[in-house]
Tab-separated table of C-alpha atoms in Angstrom:
chain	number	residue	atom	x	y	z
A	1	MET	CA	-1.289	66.399	88.990
A	2	THR	CA	0.769	69.388	89.800
A	3	ALA	CA	3.665	67.310	91.188
A	4	LYS	CA	3.539	65.115	88.166
A	5	ARG	CA	3.713	68.160	85.763
A	6	ASN	CA	6.674	69.701	87.827
A	7	ASP	CA	8.450	66.302	87.506
A	8	ASN	CA	8.060	66.434	83.686
A	9	VAL	CA	9.168	69.979	83.541
A	10	ASN	CA	12.343	69.237	85.630
A	11	LEU	CA	12.973	66.086	83.452
A	12	SER	CA	12.697	68.103	80.257
A	13	LYS	CA	15.135	70.671	81.759
A	14	LEU	CA	17.449	67.801	82.653
A	15	PHE	CA	17.318	66.622	79.076
A	16	THR	CA	17.886	70.089	77.658
A	17	MET	CA	20.880	70.702	79.822
A	18	LYS	CA	22.400	67.346	78.834
A	19	ALA	CA	21.766	68.069	75.281
A	20	LEU	CA	23.345	71.570	75.700
A	21	LEU	CA	26.323	70.006	77.501
A	22	ALA	CA	26.815	67.449	74.852
A	23	LEU	CA	26.544	70.312	72.345
A	24	LEU	CA	29.274	72.319	74.066
A	25	ILE	CA	31.490	69.252	74.382
A	26	GLY	CA	31.226	68.795	70.583
A	27	VAL	CA	31.817	72.290	69.702
A	28	ALA	CA	34.860	72.406	72.141
A	29	ALA	CA	36.199	69.070	70.513
A	30	LEU	CA	35.611	70.397	67.047
A	31	THR	CA	37.348	73.690	67.988
A	32	ALA	CA	40.310	71.841	69.416
A	33	GLN	CA	40.531	69.846	66.132
A	34	VAL	CA	40.678	72.955	64.079
A	35	HIS	CA	42.929	74.485	66.304
A	36	ALA	CA	45.365	71.456	65.961
A	37	GLN	CA	45.035	71.575	62.303
A	38	THR	CA	45.801	75.367	62.107
A	39	ALA	CA	48.017	76.049	65.007
A	40	GLY	CA	51.354	77.252	63.992
A	41	VAL	CA	54.912	77.016	65.365
A	42	PRO	CA	57.686	79.792	65.216
A	43	ALA	CA	59.687	79.599	62.073
A	44	PRO	CA	63.386	78.464	62.854
A	45	THR	CA	64.484	81.524	61.133
A	46	ASN	CA	62.792	83.809	63.738
A	47	ILE	CA	64.871	85.808	66.213
A	48	PRO	CA	64.938	83.817	69.474
A	49	GLY	CA	61.942	84.454	71.605
A	50	GLN	CA	59.710	85.650	68.722
A	51	LYS	CA	56.362	84.022	68.100
A	52	TYR	CA	55.990	85.236	64.564
A	53	PRO	CA	56.121	84.360	61.708
A	54	GLN	CA	54.504	81.138	62.285
A	55	LEU	CA	54.532	78.016	60.183
A	56	LEU	CA	51.167	76.300	59.765
A	57	PRO	CA	50.828	72.487	59.012
A	58	ASP	CA	49.761	73.065	55.459
A	59	ASN	CA	52.905	75.333	54.843
A	60	ARG	CA	51.149	78.580	54.951
A	61	VAL	CA	52.823	81.253	57.054
A	62	MET	CA	51.191	83.669	59.512
A	63	PHE	CA	52.846	86.938	59.999
A	64	ARG	CA	52.165	89.610	62.730
A	65	VAL	CA	53.817	93.028	62.754
A	66	LYS	CA	53.128	96.121	64.943
A	67	ALA	CA	53.043	99.254	62.933
A	68	PRO	CA	50.327	101.410	64.720
A	69	ASP	CA	50.925	104.629	62.518
A	70	ALA	CA	51.101	102.679	59.157
A	71	GLN	CA	48.533	103.377	56.547
A	72	LYS	CA	49.243	100.251	54.518
A	73	VAL	CA	51.262	97.208	55.304
A	74	GLN	CA	52.095	94.343	52.986
A	75	MET	CA	54.095	91.126	53.120
A	76	ASP	CA	55.884	90.208	49.999
A	77	LEU	CA	56.600	86.403	49.828
A	78	GLY	CA	56.196	84.996	46.469
A	79	ARG	CA	53.536	87.576	45.816
A	80	LYS	CA	52.418	90.707	47.907
A	81	TYR	CA	49.864	89.998	50.580
A	82	ASP	CA	47.725	92.932	52.154
A	83	MET	CA	47.912	92.758	55.940
A	84	VAL	CA	44.871	93.658	58.247
A	85	LYS	CA	45.280	95.881	61.078
A	86	ASP	CA	43.631	95.365	64.585
A	87	THR	CA	42.776	97.951	67.130
A	88	SER	CA	46.153	97.277	68.959
A	89	GLY	CA	48.039	98.283	66.024
A	90	PHE	CA	49.166	94.926	64.945
A	91	TRP	CA	48.927	93.912	61.226
A	92	THR	CA	48.385	90.308	60.283
A	93	VAL	CA	48.179	87.963	57.292
A	94	THR	CA	48.226	84.297	56.478
A	95	THR	CA	49.885	83.472	53.050
A	96	ASP	CA	49.013	80.710	50.686
A	97	PRO	CA	50.942	77.469	51.027
A	98	ILE	CA	54.621	78.197	50.525
A	99	PRO	CA	56.944	75.645	48.713
A	100	GLU	CA	59.466	73.831	50.896
A	101	GLY	CA	62.873	75.415	51.248
A	102	PHE	CA	64.348	78.905	52.058
A	103	HIS	CA	62.777	82.037	50.739
A	104	TYR	CA	63.628	85.722	51.094
A	105	TYR	CA	60.748	88.001	51.933
A	106	SER	CA	60.296	91.700	52.587
A	107	LEU	CA	57.858	93.791	54.686
A	108	PHE	CA	56.390	96.757	52.853
A	109	ILE	CA	55.186	99.583	55.190
A	110	ASP	CA	53.621	102.600	53.332
A	111	GLY	CA	55.593	101.402	50.169
A	112	VAL	CA	58.996	101.086	51.746
A	113	ALA	CA	60.667	97.693	51.684
A	114	LEU	CA	61.894	96.662	55.256
A	115	CYS	CA	63.228	93.644	57.040
A	116	ASP	CA	60.846	91.851	59.458
A	117	PRO	CA	61.993	92.990	62.876
A	118	SER	CA	60.945	89.453	64.065
A	119	SER	CA	63.111	87.448	61.574
A	120	GLN	CA	66.821	87.068	61.127
A	121	THR	CA	68.252	88.874	58.239
A	122	PHE	CA	70.412	87.397	55.102
A	123	TYR	CA	72.299	88.988	52.497
A	124	GLY	CA	70.220	88.272	49.382
A	125	MET	CA	68.134	90.120	46.714
A	126	GLY	CA	71.234	92.626	46.687
A	127	ARG	CA	70.452	93.710	50.133
A	128	MET	CA	69.814	92.557	53.702
A	129	ALA	CA	66.563	90.860	53.659
A	130	SER	CA	64.334	88.564	55.934
A	131	GLY	CA	64.266	84.943	55.157
A	132	ILE	CA	62.099	81.946	56.023
A	133	ASP	CA	62.813	78.226	55.831
A	134	ILE	CA	59.922	76.087	55.128
A	135	PRO	CA	60.732	72.605	56.618
A	136	ASP	CA	61.571	69.914	53.830
A	137	LYS	CA	60.396	66.327	54.369
A	138	ASP	CA	63.843	65.405	53.225
A	139	MET	CA	65.717	67.832	55.545
A	140	ASP	CA	67.840	65.359	57.735
A	141	TYR	CA	70.946	65.765	55.621
A	142	TYR	CA	71.372	69.413	56.612
A	143	GLN	CA	70.431	69.322	60.269
A	144	PRO	CA	73.057	69.399	63.032
A	145	LYS	CA	73.784	65.956	64.386
A	146	ASN	CA	76.055	64.378	66.959
A	147	VAL	CA	79.050	63.928	64.523
A	148	PRO	CA	82.469	65.508	64.321
A	149	HIS	CA	81.980	69.060	62.945
A	150	GLY	CA	84.239	71.268	60.666
A	151	GLN	CA	84.675	74.972	60.930
A	152	VAL	CA	84.023	77.985	58.608
A	153	ARG	CA	86.754	80.573	58.749
A	154	SER	CA	86.883	84.092	57.632
A	155	VAL	CA	89.874	84.915	55.601
A	156	ASN	CA	90.597	88.479	54.809
A	157	TYR	CA	93.281	89.375	52.057
A	158	TYR	CA	94.126	92.430	49.926
A	159	SER	CA	93.514	91.982	46.264
A	160	ASP	CA	95.973	93.672	43.895
A	161	MET	CA	93.660	93.246	40.963
A	162	THR	CA	90.727	95.106	42.479
A	163	LYS	CA	92.919	97.363	44.814
A	164	ALA	CA	90.541	96.464	47.750
A	165	TRP	CA	90.374	94.203	50.729
A	166	ARG	CA	88.385	91.052	50.121
A	167	ARG	CA	86.941	88.270	52.350
A	168	ALA	CA	86.561	84.437	51.759
A	169	ASN	CA	84.859	82.018	53.957
A	170	VAL	CA	86.765	78.717	54.245
A	171	TYR	CA	85.256	75.440	55.631
A	172	THR	CA	87.838	73.093	57.068
A	173	PRO	CA	86.625	69.541	57.847
A	174	ALA	CA	86.542	67.883	61.254
A	175	GLY	CA	90.039	66.877	62.351
A	176	TYR	CA	91.855	69.517	60.292
A	177	ASP	CA	93.642	71.016	63.362
A	178	GLU	CA	94.249	67.622	64.971
A	179	ASN	CA	96.385	66.216	62.103
A	180	PRO	CA	98.941	68.983	61.044
A	181	LYS	CA	100.375	66.607	58.248
A	182	LYS	CA	97.182	65.805	56.384
A	183	ARG	CA	96.531	67.681	53.239
A	184	TYR	CA	93.056	67.973	51.654
A	185	PRO	CA	91.325	68.491	48.141
A	186	VAL	CA	89.727	71.970	47.604
A	187	MET	CA	86.192	72.789	46.235
A	188	TYR	CA	85.698	76.481	45.316
A	189	LEU	CA	81.872	77.129	45.845
A	190	GLN	CA	80.236	80.166	44.574
A	191	HIS	CA	76.893	81.988	45.500
A	192	GLY	CA	74.237	83.478	43.169
A	193	SER	CA	73.339	86.993	42.014
A	194	GLY	CA	72.321	89.245	44.764
A	195	GLU	CA	74.162	87.150	47.503
A	196	ASP	CA	77.658	87.041	48.879
A	197	GLU	CA	80.348	84.822	50.600
A	198	THR	CA	77.888	84.335	53.342
A	199	GLY	CA	75.197	82.653	51.393
A	200	TRP	CA	76.390	78.960	51.289
A	201	PRO	CA	77.434	78.742	54.991
A	202	THR	CA	74.152	80.627	56.245
A	203	GLN	CA	71.282	79.926	53.868
A	204	GLY	CA	72.852	76.968	52.108
A	205	LYS	CA	73.854	75.011	55.490
A	206	MET	CA	76.970	73.807	53.474
A	207	ASP	CA	78.998	73.158	56.571
A	208	LEU	CA	76.076	70.801	58.060
A	209	ILE	CA	75.741	69.102	54.673
A	210	LEU	CA	79.496	68.437	54.437
A	211	ASP	CA	79.835	67.188	58.134
A	212	ASN	CA	76.944	64.726	57.818
A	213	LEU	CA	78.307	63.469	54.409
A	214	ILE	CA	81.738	63.070	55.614
A	215	ALA	CA	80.575	61.424	58.896
A	216	GLU	CA	78.610	58.877	56.945
A	217	GLY	CA	81.481	58.299	54.653
A	218	LYS	CA	79.707	59.402	51.675
A	219	ALA	CA	82.083	62.377	50.991
A	220	THR	CA	85.903	62.773	50.934
A	221	PRO	CA	86.990	65.295	53.684
A	222	MET	CA	87.728	68.495	51.857
A	223	ILE	CA	88.294	72.212	52.222
A	224	VAL	CA	85.580	74.457	50.617
A	225	VAL	CA	86.297	78.085	49.785
A	226	MET	CA	83.352	80.471	49.318
A	227	GLU	CA	84.538	83.798	47.778
A	228	ARG	CA	82.471	87.018	46.837
A	229	GLY	CA	81.617	86.705	43.161
A	230	TYR	CA	81.908	90.417	42.557
A	231	ALA	CA	85.491	91.727	41.711
A	232	THR	CA	85.844	95.037	39.875
A	233	ASP	CA	88.981	96.101	38.068
A	234	PRO	CA	89.142	99.794	38.871
A	235	THR	CA	90.971	100.322	35.637
A	236	ARG	CA	87.942	99.038	33.519
A	237	PRO	CA	84.772	100.854	32.991
A	238	VAL	CA	81.911	99.837	35.422
A	239	SER	CA	78.509	98.744	33.743
A	240	THR	CA	75.218	99.711	35.452
A	241	THR	CA	73.262	96.625	34.162
A	242	GLY	CA	73.559	92.970	35.041
A	243	PRO	CA	73.443	91.350	38.244
A	244	GLY	CA	75.395	92.164	41.319
A	245	PRO	CA	77.035	95.480	42.489
A	246	GLY	CA	78.372	97.318	39.415
A	247	GLY	CA	76.996	94.886	37.066
A	248	MET	CA	78.859	91.927	35.496
A	249	ALA	CA	80.520	93.600	32.521
A	250	ALA	CA	83.528	94.753	34.417
A	251	ASN	CA	83.644	91.738	36.776
A	252	VAL	CA	87.142	90.027	36.805
A	253	PHE	CA	86.303	87.449	39.500
A	254	PRO	CA	87.616	84.454	37.336
A	255	GLU	CA	90.984	86.047	37.325
A	256	VAL	CA	90.854	87.147	40.816
A	257	LEU	CA	90.068	83.613	41.747
A	258	VAL	CA	92.701	81.968	39.579
A	259	LYS	CA	95.659	84.385	40.112
A	260	GLU	CA	95.039	85.480	43.664
A	261	VAL	CA	92.406	83.247	45.602
A	262	ILE	CA	93.956	79.767	44.809
A	263	PRO	CA	97.576	80.791	45.450
A	264	MET	CA	96.530	82.314	48.794
A	265	ILE	CA	94.433	79.257	49.855
A	266	ASP	CA	97.280	76.901	48.783
A	267	LYS	CA	99.638	78.905	50.880
A	268	GLN	CA	97.511	79.490	54.035
A	269	PHE	CA	95.871	76.050	54.257
A	270	ARG	CA	97.191	72.350	54.004
A	271	THR	CA	95.740	71.672	50.343
A	272	LEU	CA	96.544	69.111	47.711
A	273	SER	CA	97.250	71.705	45.165
A	274	ASP	CA	97.285	69.715	41.877
A	275	ARG	CA	94.175	69.860	39.355
A	276	ASP	CA	93.041	66.356	40.278
A	277	ASN	CA	92.255	67.667	43.754
A	278	ARG	CA	90.505	70.864	42.834
A	279	ALA	CA	86.840	71.425	41.966
A	280	MET	CA	84.597	74.227	41.426
A	281	ALA	CA	80.917	74.679	41.594
A	282	GLY	CA	78.336	77.418	41.965
A	283	LEU	CA	74.654	78.233	41.844
A	284	SER	CA	72.869	80.382	39.386
A	285	MET	CA	75.372	83.277	38.533
A	286	GLY	CA	78.000	81.258	40.377
A	287	GLY	CA	77.358	78.257	38.158
A	288	PHE	CA	78.014	80.436	34.975
A	289	GLN	CA	80.980	81.782	36.740
A	290	THR	CA	82.203	78.224	37.377
A	291	PHE	CA	82.091	77.297	33.648
A	292	GLN	CA	83.604	80.610	32.653
A	293	THR	CA	86.547	80.004	35.008
A	294	THR	CA	87.047	76.368	34.588
A	295	MET	CA	86.697	75.916	30.886
A	296	THR	CA	89.445	78.556	30.247
A	297	ASN	CA	91.648	76.939	33.096
A	298	LEU	CA	91.444	73.049	32.783
A	299	ASP	CA	94.815	72.824	33.717
A	300	LYS	CA	93.699	73.810	37.296
A	301	PHE	CA	90.236	72.028	37.690
A	302	ALA	CA	89.109	68.467	37.292
A	303	TYR	CA	85.654	68.720	38.596
A	304	ILE	CA	82.977	71.281	37.467
A	305	GLY	CA	79.484	71.915	38.838
A	306	GLY	CA	76.724	74.136	37.840
A	307	PHE	CA	73.445	74.448	40.003
A	308	SER	CA	70.621	76.137	38.271
A	309	GLY	CA	73.276	77.746	36.188
A	310	ALA	CA	75.901	76.333	33.509
A	311	GLY	CA	77.414	77.197	30.262
A	312	ARG	CA	75.691	79.848	28.167
A	313	LEU	CA	74.207	78.286	25.176
A	314	GLN	CA	72.216	80.655	22.937
A	315	PRO	CA	69.332	79.212	20.737
A	316	GLY	CA	70.845	77.473	17.619
A	317	ALA	CA	74.417	77.844	18.900
A	318	ASP	CA	76.812	75.051	18.447
A	319	ILE	CA	78.109	73.866	21.768
A	320	LYS	CA	81.355	72.540	20.162
A	321	GLN	CA	82.160	76.344	19.349
A	322	LEU	CA	81.971	77.579	23.095
A	323	TYR	CA	85.011	78.260	25.168
A	324	ASP	CA	87.475	78.207	22.189
A	325	GLY	CA	86.239	74.747	21.138
A	326	VAL	CA	86.923	72.980	24.407
A	327	TRP	CA	84.069	70.399	23.771
A	328	SER	CA	84.925	70.000	20.015
A	329	ASP	CA	86.904	66.760	20.896
A	330	ALA	CA	84.801	64.872	23.428
A	331	ASP	CA	87.193	61.966	23.996
A	332	ALA	CA	90.028	64.443	24.933
A	333	PHE	CA	87.803	66.438	27.163
A	334	ASN	CA	86.337	63.287	28.927
A	335	LYS	CA	89.769	62.060	29.593
A	336	LYS	CA	90.925	65.380	31.033
A	337	VAL	CA	87.825	66.218	33.156
A	338	LYS	CA	86.830	63.780	35.834
A	339	MET	CA	83.292	65.102	36.176
A	340	VAL	CA	80.861	67.736	34.912
A	341	TYR	CA	77.722	68.189	37.028
A	342	VAL	CA	74.478	70.063	35.958
A	343	SER	CA	71.314	70.394	37.988
A	344	ILE	CA	67.830	72.278	37.965
A	345	GLY	CA	64.910	72.356	39.918
A	346	THR	CA	61.747	71.124	38.279
A	347	LYS	CA	59.670	74.068	39.278
A	348	GLU	CA	62.189	76.857	38.288
A	349	PRO	CA	60.948	79.547	35.842
A	350	GLU	CA	60.355	77.768	32.413
A	351	ARG	CA	63.126	79.856	30.601
A	352	MET	CA	65.714	78.701	33.187
A	353	TYR	CA	64.675	75.238	33.274
A	354	ALA	CA	64.559	74.891	29.549
A	355	GLY	CA	68.037	76.456	29.299
A	356	VAL	CA	69.745	74.215	31.790
A	357	LYS	CA	68.017	71.164	30.411
A	358	GLY	CA	68.849	72.296	26.722
A	359	PHE	CA	72.412	72.662	27.891
A	360	HIS	CA	72.361	69.104	29.273
A	361	GLU	CA	70.970	67.746	26.111
A	362	ALA	CA	73.671	69.574	24.081
A	363	LEU	CA	76.375	68.133	26.120
A	364	ASP	CA	74.842	64.584	25.625
A	365	LYS	CA	74.758	65.303	21.837
A	366	ALA	CA	78.261	66.364	21.778
A	367	GLY	CA	79.290	63.214	23.752
A	368	ILE	CA	80.380	65.007	26.772
A	369	LYS	CA	80.226	62.681	29.790
A	370	HIS	CA	78.315	64.528	32.699
A	371	VAL	CA	75.851	64.006	35.667
A	372	TYR	CA	72.399	65.760	35.256
A	373	TYR	CA	70.033	66.099	38.193
A	374	GLU	CA	66.641	67.481	38.493
A	375	SER	CA	65.577	68.509	42.124
A	376	PRO	CA	61.843	67.530	42.316
A	377	GLY	CA	59.372	70.252	43.287
A	378	THR	CA	61.819	72.930	43.855
A	379	SER	CA	62.455	76.332	42.319
A	380	HIS	CA	65.119	78.860	41.918
A	381	GLU	CA	65.990	78.594	45.675
A	382	TRP	CA	68.204	77.186	48.256
A	383	GLN	CA	66.427	73.831	48.472
A	384	THR	CA	67.493	73.124	44.899
A	385	TRP	CA	71.063	74.097	45.569
A	386	ARG	CA	71.216	72.320	48.984
A	387	ARG	CA	70.221	69.031	47.307
A	388	SER	CA	72.538	69.785	44.391
A	389	LEU	CA	75.466	70.221	46.760
A	390	ARG	CA	74.734	66.933	48.739
A	391	GLN	CA	74.942	65.138	45.466
A	392	TYR	CA	77.849	66.837	43.975
A	393	ALA	CA	80.101	66.826	47.161
A	394	SER	CA	79.294	63.060	47.344
A	395	LEU	CA	80.742	62.451	43.713
A	396	ILE	CA	83.925	64.417	43.715
A	397	PHE	CA	87.451	63.339	44.640
A	398	LYS	CA	86.770	59.810	44.484
A	399	LYS	CA	89.622	57.458	43.808
């Protein structure tokens, strides 16, 4: 009897061990599955070698910052998130899902806004800021590929109008230096409020967008000029309100562009300098500047584009009265201007979305031919403007 009882005990232990082993294997498998679903990868905007911020599969972002002496740390990305401190002095937080595209963000340590030391910095928000790029399912068009690449060159010049040195970034297409006799059309491409001439080549990926379009035969090889959209005449009073340094009331950028930048570019680069080979476009503030500049200089521009920004149309205003009545004769305008382009993101702030869409509808009503594009699911950020540039650049300078 004793031997049989021992055999039963041993058998029971064996079954228990097998059950425990099966349970452990199941827990390990479940843990691995959960880890696979939540494991992050370093953001492409991180400084090389930095593990955080991390992008999670559902577009949440995990941040980790060391600040052992701080009393309160927050991450501001769309909204402020309180971070939690561990015993090693590291503060961590995981955000809500973030929309696809590029977003500026700030680290707040005891109330002071700082750049994340693990992230690259970008000029935006009127200062240097951290930035993070949430991958877009439709992002192939601005990825580096094995195609001929153009160059972004920095051009410094002295402005007699502003009595200051200024800088423009100039994109020249692949093959520009190899064929010294070929001339190119020019697009003047402007940034938004709180940004500068580095915005389009850095945050906007404009060189990759143009490289890929040109390589695919979808865009005409062109020169692209990106200037700083703030230009103050020192003889005029400076406003302390409005976007950008010094406000916009004293901004003479349209005059600087037409009287100084265009002649300088035509002299230093091999341009096709007639109006049929000159375009202008811009995002947000740059879109307003584009219409402000081109509508009063239609002898110099044939293509006009506004991304999340276009002509200013107050409620109840007659569009035919804007810009000295340039839209009062639709037939004459349509014959003179080769293309007007207007775009907006579907998730932009309601007032902005309604304003741009209302402007588009007013153009329609006035009989002004134009292209209208809504970027699906994007807000007032670079993904809207990258998509807009891709479409706009593929439409201009067509024979």
